[in-house]
XYZ file of C-alpha atoms in Angstrom:
659
model
C 92.750 110.976 30.974
C 94.947 112.135 28.150
C 95.727 109.981 25.011
C 98.695 110.884 22.856
C 98.972 109.445 19.330
C 101.609 109.950 16.628
C 100.101 111.268 13.376
C 102.225 110.760 10.202
C 101.558 113.109 7.333
C 100.091 111.466 4.213
C 102.578 113.266 2.015
C 105.402 111.631 3.891
C 103.822 108.264 3.305
C 103.433 108.965 -0.394
C 107.026 110.110 -0.573
C 108.173 106.947 1.027
C 106.094 104.826 -1.255
C 107.356 106.634 -4.348
C 111.037 106.381 -3.398
C 111.147 102.654 -2.634
C 114.647 101.190 -3.163
C 114.582 98.359 -5.607
C 117.326 96.560 -3.683
C 115.292 96.523 -0.342
C 113.272 93.487 0.595
C 109.564 93.709 -0.026
C 108.714 93.972 3.788
C 110.989 95.871 6.233
C 111.517 94.135 9.711
C 109.200 95.537 12.495
C 110.633 96.685 15.915
C 109.474 97.651 19.478
C 107.998 101.192 19.534
C 106.159 103.628 21.830
C 103.707 106.312 20.757
C 104.181 109.156 21.558
C 107.929 109.259 22.126
C 107.905 111.410 25.341
C 105.727 113.168 27.952
C 106.157 116.726 29.229
C 103.766 117.532 32.108
C 103.101 120.500 34.469
C 104.128 120.549 38.129
C 100.740 119.120 39.171
C 101.565 115.869 37.361
C 98.682 113.978 35.745
C 97.406 110.762 34.193
C 98.489 109.788 30.606
C 97.933 106.888 28.218
C 100.506 105.741 25.623
C 100.547 102.953 23.060
C 103.184 100.216 23.083
C 103.708 98.163 19.892
C 105.699 94.975 20.412
C 105.548 92.934 17.169
C 108.207 90.395 18.087
C 107.063 89.120 21.440
C 106.096 89.956 25.057
C 107.278 93.215 26.611
C 107.978 94.773 30.052
C 108.325 98.293 31.439
C 110.530 99.514 34.352
C 111.382 102.842 35.978
C 113.525 103.902 38.933
C 111.490 107.060 39.705
C 109.060 106.903 42.654
C 106.951 109.738 41.163
C 106.201 107.689 38.035
C 103.789 104.743 38.182
C 103.227 102.447 35.141
C 100.162 100.194 34.687
C 100.535 97.541 33.424
C 104.257 96.880 33.609
C 104.206 94.001 31.090
C 102.185 92.650 28.151
C 102.011 90.113 25.326
C 103.002 90.473 21.666
C 101.008 93.094 19.818
C 99.747 96.564 20.613
C 98.702 97.609 24.148
C 97.637 100.755 26.041
C 99.782 101.690 29.042
C 98.616 104.163 31.754
C 101.181 106.451 33.343
C 100.420 108.368 36.573
C 102.751 111.249 37.475
C 102.653 112.646 41.035
C 102.718 116.426 41.664
C 106.144 118.017 41.972
C 106.828 119.398 45.461
C 110.288 120.641 44.623
C 111.339 123.930 43.037
C 113.411 122.114 40.363
C 112.312 120.368 37.147
C 112.162 116.521 37.347
C 113.270 114.122 34.595
C 112.644 110.399 34.465
C 112.710 107.439 32.076
C 110.514 104.380 31.525
C 112.449 101.561 29.848
C 110.410 99.213 27.599
C 112.064 95.885 26.724
C 111.119 93.076 24.341
C 113.715 90.422 23.872
C 116.906 92.230 22.930
C 115.019 95.347 21.897
C 114.954 98.375 24.231
C 113.135 101.735 24.012
C 113.705 104.537 26.576
C 110.617 106.700 27.095
C 111.570 110.134 28.633
C 109.262 112.099 30.984
C 109.802 115.716 32.048
C 107.839 117.219 34.995
C 107.832 121.011 35.458
C 109.119 122.579 38.701
C 106.565 123.420 41.389
C 105.016 126.861 40.837
C 105.380 129.507 43.604
C 102.238 129.558 45.851
C 99.905 132.523 45.653
C 96.711 133.536 47.483
C 94.772 136.748 46.913
C 91.317 138.264 47.388
C 90.125 139.837 44.176
C 86.845 141.239 45.592
C 86.498 144.224 47.991
C 88.684 144.069 51.078
C 86.297 146.312 53.046
C 82.527 145.815 53.382
C 80.053 148.172 55.037
C 76.725 146.539 55.912
C 73.501 148.030 57.269
C 72.251 147.158 60.737
C 70.018 144.492 59.153
C 73.093 142.547 57.953
C 72.971 140.433 54.744
C 74.998 137.996 52.575
C 78.246 138.944 50.747
C 80.612 137.156 48.372
C 84.386 137.092 48.731
C 86.325 135.998 45.597
C 89.654 134.180 46.072
C 92.340 133.301 43.499
C 94.999 130.767 44.508
C 97.013 127.734 43.494
C 97.074 126.204 47.037
C 94.696 124.886 49.656
C 93.375 127.663 51.929
C 91.018 128.286 54.874
C 88.442 130.975 55.668
C 87.503 132.016 59.238
C 85.660 134.783 61.091
C 86.626 136.378 64.394
C 83.009 136.851 65.519
C 79.753 134.960 65.652
C 77.620 137.540 63.845
C 79.657 137.246 60.595
C 79.779 133.608 59.432
C 81.506 132.019 56.417
C 79.813 129.191 54.503
C 82.911 127.014 54.122
C 86.055 126.648 56.165
C 88.503 125.081 53.672
C 88.844 125.303 49.858
C 91.499 125.014 47.154
C 92.609 127.062 44.135
C 90.158 129.660 42.806
C 86.871 129.748 44.712
C 84.244 132.022 46.306
C 82.975 132.089 49.912
C 79.758 133.584 51.253
C 79.745 135.710 54.422
C 76.406 135.968 56.241
C 76.086 139.015 58.532
C 73.422 138.839 61.296
C 71.310 141.925 62.185
C 72.770 144.276 64.813
C 71.599 143.817 68.416
C 73.444 146.628 70.201
C 73.503 150.403 69.781
C 77.172 150.359 68.844
C 78.821 150.015 65.443
C 80.607 146.628 65.235
C 83.490 145.318 63.141
C 84.384 141.779 62.028
C 87.427 140.342 60.224
C 87.324 137.496 57.682
C 90.755 135.860 57.363
C 91.871 133.881 54.267
C 95.054 131.914 55.100
C 97.170 129.090 53.585
C 96.028 125.661 54.820
C 98.913 123.251 55.239
C 101.679 123.999 52.717
C 102.043 127.315 50.913
C 102.720 129.613 53.869
C 104.715 131.831 51.547
C 101.476 132.847 49.854
C 100.674 135.037 52.867
C 97.379 135.797 54.650
C 94.556 137.998 53.303
C 91.729 139.726 55.240
C 88.338 141.312 54.609
C 87.008 143.884 57.136
C 83.240 144.092 57.673
C 81.671 147.068 59.448
C 78.046 146.659 60.553
C 75.703 149.532 61.431
C 74.162 149.918 64.940
C 70.643 149.965 66.401
C 69.101 153.121 67.747
C 70.496 154.054 71.157
C 68.157 153.856 74.172
C 68.590 154.704 77.858
C 67.435 152.670 80.858
C 68.476 153.002 84.534
C 67.006 152.229 87.967
C 67.411 153.586 91.488
C 68.270 151.843 93.738
C 70.117 148.941 92.107
C 70.394 146.943 95.356
C 67.917 146.380 98.216
C 68.540 144.412 101.432
C 65.438 143.747 103.512
C 65.477 142.894 107.233
C 64.281 139.481 108.429
C 60.696 140.816 108.864
C 60.534 141.858 105.157
C 58.632 145.042 104.038
C 57.470 147.089 101.004
C 59.862 148.773 98.525
C 59.743 151.051 95.418
C 62.247 151.285 92.534
C 62.378 154.368 90.242
C 62.947 153.798 86.493
C 64.475 156.374 84.078
C 64.058 155.496 80.364
C 63.236 156.931 76.899
C 61.456 153.729 75.844
C 58.854 151.225 76.982
C 59.967 148.728 79.595
C 58.777 145.826 81.761
C 59.939 144.220 85.034
C 59.994 140.523 85.973
C 61.626 138.087 88.428
C 64.745 136.523 86.990
C 64.977 133.875 89.760
C 62.287 131.850 91.554
C 61.493 134.165 94.482
C 58.262 133.050 96.183
C 59.096 135.362 99.089
C 58.799 138.500 96.831
C 55.556 139.794 95.267
C 55.460 142.497 92.552
C 52.694 145.078 93.156
C 50.458 146.722 90.494
C 51.541 146.909 86.844
C 54.889 145.504 85.778
C 55.006 147.635 82.582
C 56.074 151.258 82.016
C 56.720 153.836 79.293
C 59.468 156.373 79.889
C 60.178 157.486 83.431
C 58.193 155.678 86.119
C 58.449 153.262 89.030
C 57.349 149.824 90.273
C 56.781 148.390 93.771
C 57.082 145.012 95.487
C 56.746 143.447 98.940
C 58.975 140.926 100.754
C 57.582 138.372 103.225
C 58.955 137.874 106.731
C 61.697 135.231 107.036
C 60.667 131.800 108.313
C 64.074 130.125 108.247
C 67.608 130.736 109.384
C 68.842 131.166 105.830
C 69.179 134.502 104.040
C 67.672 134.632 100.536
C 68.493 136.654 97.445
C 67.265 137.177 93.915
C 67.246 139.437 90.863
C 64.553 141.713 89.416
C 65.169 142.382 85.710
C 64.006 145.619 83.997
C 64.062 145.151 80.221
C 63.444 147.518 77.267
C 60.242 146.493 75.456
C 61.191 146.636 71.720
C 58.938 145.915 68.762
C 61.792 144.796 66.490
C 64.221 141.876 66.737
C 67.140 143.833 68.166
C 68.546 142.963 71.548
C 66.829 145.050 74.255
C 68.679 147.119 76.860
C 68.516 145.414 80.285
C 69.287 146.468 83.849
C 68.742 144.693 87.166
C 67.980 145.217 90.855
C 69.631 142.827 93.337
C 67.237 141.977 96.198
C 68.076 140.045 99.383
C 66.457 139.350 102.756
C 68.206 138.433 105.980
C 67.291 135.128 107.661
C 66.164 134.676 111.215
C 68.846 134.843 113.876
C 70.869 131.629 113.887
C 70.461 129.291 116.827
C 73.263 129.749 119.352
C 73.857 126.344 120.928
C 76.846 125.246 122.987
C 77.331 122.213 125.239
C 80.183 121.309 127.563
C 81.669 118.812 127.758
C 81.133 117.183 124.387
C 82.450 113.797 125.566
C 82.087 111.827 128.800
C 84.459 108.945 129.552
C 83.058 107.084 132.537
C 84.931 104.387 134.489
C 83.497 100.893 134.807
C 81.857 101.941 138.109
C 79.799 104.566 136.252
C 78.959 107.891 137.957
C 77.156 111.218 137.577
C 78.410 113.844 135.120
C 77.000 117.404 134.673
C 76.602 118.881 131.177
C 76.028 122.634 130.598
C 73.625 123.568 127.751
C 73.371 127.152 126.447
C 70.920 128.148 123.679
C 68.857 131.145 122.523
C 65.994 128.757 121.630
C 64.355 125.973 123.578
C 65.982 122.542 123.113
C 65.313 118.838 123.501
C 67.673 115.936 124.172
C 67.501 112.447 122.676
C 69.739 109.539 123.654
C 71.233 106.441 122.108
C 72.361 103.873 124.681
C 70.694 102.117 127.603
C 73.513 102.344 130.126
C 72.902 105.977 131.123
C 70.005 108.360 131.836
C 69.405 112.154 131.866
C 68.072 114.326 134.665
C 66.200 116.390 132.030
C 65.456 115.958 128.329
C 64.436 119.565 127.518
C 65.220 123.144 128.504
C 65.351 126.794 127.517
C 68.229 129.244 127.655
C 71.011 128.150 130.000
C 70.485 124.755 131.717
C 72.452 121.960 133.327
C 71.586 118.308 132.867
C 73.165 115.413 134.763
C 74.172 112.259 132.912
C 73.981 109.225 135.217
C 76.054 106.276 133.979
C 75.257 102.892 135.509
C 78.109 100.534 136.554
C 79.388 98.025 134.009
C 78.114 94.500 134.415
C 80.142 92.773 131.693
C 83.541 92.915 130.036
C 82.364 94.960 127.033
C 82.948 98.682 126.628
C 79.687 100.615 126.230
C 79.244 103.615 123.917
C 76.337 105.940 123.223
C 75.529 109.580 122.620
C 73.195 112.459 123.419
C 71.849 114.797 120.710
C 70.765 118.297 121.828
C 68.534 119.970 119.168
C 67.134 123.514 119.155
C 63.422 124.090 118.536
C 64.192 126.457 115.635
C 66.814 125.960 112.969
C 67.555 122.365 113.954
C 70.916 123.384 115.377
C 72.299 120.366 117.197
C 75.229 119.260 119.324
C 76.414 115.766 120.139
C 77.797 114.463 123.418
C 79.583 111.127 123.133
C 79.287 108.789 126.126
C 81.697 105.934 126.792
C 81.881 103.637 129.791
C 84.889 101.422 130.360
C 84.352 97.694 130.423
C 84.247 95.842 133.716
C 87.371 93.772 134.243
C 86.690 90.057 133.613
C 86.595 87.701 136.597
C 88.093 84.228 136.579
C 85.366 81.545 136.744
C 85.072 79.624 139.989
C 86.060 75.940 139.822
C 83.343 73.298 139.957
C 83.064 70.283 142.233
C 83.548 69.799 145.950
C 85.903 72.325 147.582
C 89.109 71.143 149.196
C 89.570 70.817 152.949
C 90.917 73.671 155.032
C 94.388 72.152 155.027
C 96.271 69.007 153.964
C 95.439 65.777 155.757
C 98.964 65.055 156.975
C 101.812 67.195 158.346
C 105.236 67.866 156.840
C 108.448 68.067 158.928
C 110.276 71.390 158.557
C 113.434 70.954 160.716
C 115.484 68.391 162.619
C 113.779 69.440 165.840
C 110.678 67.563 164.707
C 108.446 70.592 164.088
C 105.650 69.934 161.613
C 103.249 72.047 159.533
C 100.047 71.525 157.594
C 99.790 73.016 154.078
C 96.692 74.985 153.193
C 94.629 73.186 150.594
C 95.097 75.854 147.868
C 97.070 78.959 146.936
C 96.252 82.240 148.680
C 93.719 84.516 146.879
C 92.506 88.067 147.545
C 89.404 90.074 146.501
C 90.042 93.821 146.783
C 86.431 94.963 146.321
C 85.415 93.120 149.554
C 88.841 93.030 151.254
C 88.552 89.250 151.550
C 91.333 86.635 151.781
C 90.739 82.981 150.967
C 92.464 79.772 149.924
C 91.777 78.567 146.386
C 88.798 76.220 146.318
C 90.888 73.552 144.563
C 94.556 72.726 144.911
C 94.939 73.163 141.136
C 92.992 76.446 140.938
C 94.931 79.437 139.504
C 93.743 82.925 138.530
C 96.272 83.149 135.671
C 95.873 86.011 133.156
C 93.100 87.673 135.231
C 95.853 88.941 137.570
C 96.460 91.702 134.994
C 93.375 93.514 136.393
C 94.924 93.905 139.839
C 93.628 97.094 141.491
C 91.998 98.383 144.678
C 88.537 98.193 143.062
C 88.752 95.002 140.964
C 85.814 92.744 141.943
C 87.573 89.535 140.895
C 90.218 87.481 142.711
C 94.003 87.687 142.360
C 96.667 85.157 143.417
C 100.024 86.691 142.315
C 101.434 89.037 144.987
C 104.478 91.251 145.363
C 107.041 90.164 147.977
C 105.731 90.351 151.547
C 102.626 92.413 150.639
C 100.484 91.051 153.471
C 99.274 94.605 154.153
C 99.188 95.767 150.534
C 98.024 92.846 148.357
C 97.173 95.018 145.304
C 100.558 96.672 144.986
C 101.765 96.308 141.384
C 104.661 98.765 141.392
C 107.615 97.848 139.185
C 110.117 99.603 141.481
C 111.916 97.290 143.941
C 112.436 100.057 146.532
C 108.666 100.189 147.143
C 108.844 96.753 148.858
C 111.181 97.486 151.797
C 109.913 94.986 154.396
C 108.330 91.540 154.515
C 104.819 91.360 155.981
C 103.432 87.853 156.074
C 100.115 87.308 154.330
C 99.047 84.943 157.129
C 98.560 87.857 159.525
C 95.185 88.401 157.831
C 92.019 86.439 158.516
C 91.430 83.784 155.853
C 87.678 83.394 155.213
C 87.901 79.652 154.553
C 90.895 79.043 156.774
C 89.582 79.523 160.305
C 89.383 83.340 160.408
C 92.089 83.440 163.068
C 94.766 86.118 162.762
C 98.352 84.868 162.644
C 97.211 81.238 162.414
C 98.762 80.921 158.960
C 102.243 81.870 157.774
C 104.707 81.540 154.886
C 107.410 78.868 154.937
C 110.904 80.266 155.365
C 113.611 79.678 152.844
C 115.226 77.067 155.131
C 111.915 75.260 155.760
C 111.319 74.990 152.050
C 114.798 73.557 151.560
C 114.182 71.076 154.375
C 110.910 69.789 152.917
C 112.307 69.562 149.392
C 115.749 68.101 150.021
C 116.633 67.378 153.679
C 113.827 65.474 155.401
C 113.876 61.707 155.482
C 113.112 60.114 152.082
C 112.833 63.543 150.465
C 113.758 62.118 147.051
C 110.746 59.808 147.175
C 108.298 62.472 148.269
C 108.404 65.041 145.452
C 107.762 65.099 141.687
C 106.326 66.943 138.700
C 102.778 66.306 137.592
C 99.510 67.510 136.077
C 96.228 67.675 138.005
C 92.966 68.303 136.166
C 95.003 69.557 133.134
C 97.005 72.052 135.284
C 100.794 71.393 135.507
C 102.653 71.821 138.773
C 104.813 70.361 141.549
C 103.706 67.555 143.921
C 104.804 67.239 147.579
C 103.980 64.149 149.646
C 103.806 64.111 153.500
C 106.399 62.310 155.638
C 103.895 59.581 156.401
C 102.912 58.742 152.855
C 100.836 55.817 151.655
C 99.865 55.710 147.957
C 96.143 55.193 147.438
C 95.145 51.978 145.736
C 94.895 51.976 141.909
C 97.105 55.124 141.641
C 100.793 55.518 140.788
C 103.414 58.145 141.608
C 106.796 58.756 139.953
C 109.200 60.532 142.285
C 111.840 62.961 141.026
C 115.275 63.155 142.603
C 116.940 65.155 139.812
C 114.609 67.578 138.086
C 116.619 67.991 134.905
C 114.657 65.230 133.195
C 111.371 65.721 135.044
C 108.197 66.381 133.073
C 104.702 67.477 133.972
C 103.548 64.284 132.273
C 105.355 62.113 134.840
C 102.249 62.092 137.032
C 98.866 62.863 135.530
C 95.686 62.842 137.629
C 92.084 63.726 136.967
C 90.235 65.850 139.499
C 88.560 62.752 140.897
C 91.879 60.885 141.186
C 93.467 63.840 142.943
C 90.767 63.798 145.614
C 92.164 60.385 146.612
C 95.699 61.807 146.679
C 94.480 64.766 148.785
C 92.862 62.381 151.255
C 96.234 60.648 151.619
C 97.911 64.035 152.383
C 99.396 64.995 148.991
C 99.965 68.708 148.265
C 99.869 70.172 144.719
C 101.573 73.497 143.892
C 100.137 74.604 140.520
C 102.402 76.402 138.017
C 100.537 79.725 138.166
C 103.072 81.866 136.266
C 104.343 85.277 137.397
C 103.479 88.954 137.064
C 105.426 92.169 136.438
C 103.316 95.257 136.920
C 100.042 94.274 135.231
C 101.574 91.855 132.722
C 101.301 88.105 133.407
C 104.002 85.722 132.127
C 104.927 82.010 132.046
C 101.449 80.576 131.465
C 102.321 78.958 128.113
C 105.300 77.303 126.396
C 106.784 75.470 129.365
C 104.495 76.770 132.102
C 106.357 77.768 135.272
C 105.652 78.005 138.948
C 107.069 80.549 141.437
C 106.343 80.656 145.197
C 107.519 83.203 147.784
C 109.468 82.106 150.887
C 109.737 84.137 154.065
C 113.206 85.275 155.147
C 114.922 83.114 157.809
C 115.779 86.298 159.707
C 114.343 89.814 159.250
C 117.771 91.258 158.454
C 118.062 88.918 155.464
C 115.585 90.986 153.442
C 116.993 92.573 150.305
C 115.536 94.879 147.639
C 117.550 93.115 144.952
C 117.169 89.443 145.879
C 114.556 87.731 148.019
C 113.663 84.118 148.800
C 111.529 82.084 146.438
C 110.909 78.566 145.118
C 110.813 78.011 141.323
C 110.155 75.000 139.091
C 109.414 74.079 135.477
C 109.942 71.129 133.132
C 113.485 70.013 132.414
C 114.773 72.152 135.284
C 115.924 71.062 138.713
C 113.778 73.118 141.108
C 115.560 75.708 143.174
C 115.075 77.652 146.381
C 117.143 80.793 146.060
C 117.528 84.450 146.887
C 117.608 85.745 143.332
C 114.168 87.181 142.592
C 113.054 90.780 142.758
C 110.412 91.836 145.298
C 108.320 93.723 142.677
C 107.519 90.435 140.924
C 104.093 88.906 141.483
C 104.387 85.256 142.614
C 102.165 82.589 144.161
C 101.766 82.184 147.935
C 101.042 78.843 149.739
C 100.604 79.236 153.488
C 101.131 76.674 156.260
C 100.037 76.365 159.891
C 101.974 74.782 162.723
C 100.849 71.249 163.521
C 102.026 71.309 167.165
């Protein structure tokens, strides 16, 4: 830190003392002063200390220049030291500033002048070219500058001891010994760091001597052995000592005899026979054997051995999709090695679990016994190489079967007859809807009046082992038809032409009510409005018909329906046990069994509905666009109409003549 003080010559003081005016007061008044009176600094700025004398009271200092900092900026009466810090000048013009000192009404302006920034320069004052021996060494590079600068090398064998410096400084370059038989060159670059680009970049070139040249070559440089291996020799041409070694881990290759040589010579090795499918490869390195620290000359021989022939394994097919009935499926296996088969899944078996060359195995899939899809697989694996192939096995699930109702089965037919015309003809209703089992070609009446197959009708087919009870129009000969085209149902064939297993087994004993007979029972016979109603039996909704000669069993009630628009399934609710009493009195229950289109079942929820086919009054009344049927559901006045399509699947309730 610099201190500036004002020195007053003694002679001047003596002169002043000797020339004192007799008219002046004895003591002159003292004023605010600063010592020295100004500062002139270089472009780098600096730190300065001045003295402030304020005899009349406290003082303060202010400046409007950001490059001037005053500490402290105020003080008490008396003499004080003030520190002034001046920042470096970054501009090419001189800077001028003022610090104003104030005490009361007294003011002193203290001027400061800062020199303009000097032009940047950077230069190397030592040799710009260095020639070093092959052993390398350490060398000094002298730099003169007024800026911050960096030093760098373009190679690893010539290293500088510092990367950044400022102003005048020296760097040390360390040159490593040569490792190759060629002369090498490096460049040391001295460049401005940050500001001062105008100073330019300087370079030192270093040329390092080379090692003695040697020669080393081999023949051949590449060897490929067959899968059974063998013995091999490599010739070496050299003017120096050398040695050979395995560069990679090659337990399948063994070097023979000595691995060292001097001048021209050779070395031998053997390769074992392959024991796997994989080819192997490696490197033999031949290296100059030097007594000094210089990098030796190196050459290599690439060695590889073929693997055993890959297993050739093919299977066809690679997937078997079996139906629910199962079956037998051949699989062709072709391999150039023997093979074995393992399985995952207990629903199939193999005719053979091993073979050699070309073979055929038969996969036997057992029939499904539940409603779950079965999956499994077969893995064929070769005896060598572990080549494998997978055959996926899938068996479709068996279609679910509706559970049989419990309790005592209903009678063959209703206990009392119903009149069907004004001529006095009567019929008995069967005691359940018609059902069919395709797998046994069996017809039967439902075991309970309220029994319905419902959603299980979606599995309708010629092989389905369960029962169905929704049939296309007049399909007495083709009960499993589920076509959605109306033209496929051209004629009405009554279902009653077939033997019913629990209905007497007599052909043509049963038949379907005609459209007129249905209308007569529902709305023409005597007291018809008292003999019909909506109800629920054993939790199944439906429509109730009572015989002409009706007597309500004791302890039971019945609400008749003569409108239908306000009728509800809750009007008459009976348990299974209560309905047995109604059955004994002759009541008939038509459950709301829904309907079917194709294999989709509808109307089993949200206002369950019932639909029953009627036979045409005359054969010529048949139509592919509208056929006879009886429909009912809650809040709807039942109807018998010719407005349903024959491809629809509806319920069938047969009757037999009572006469």
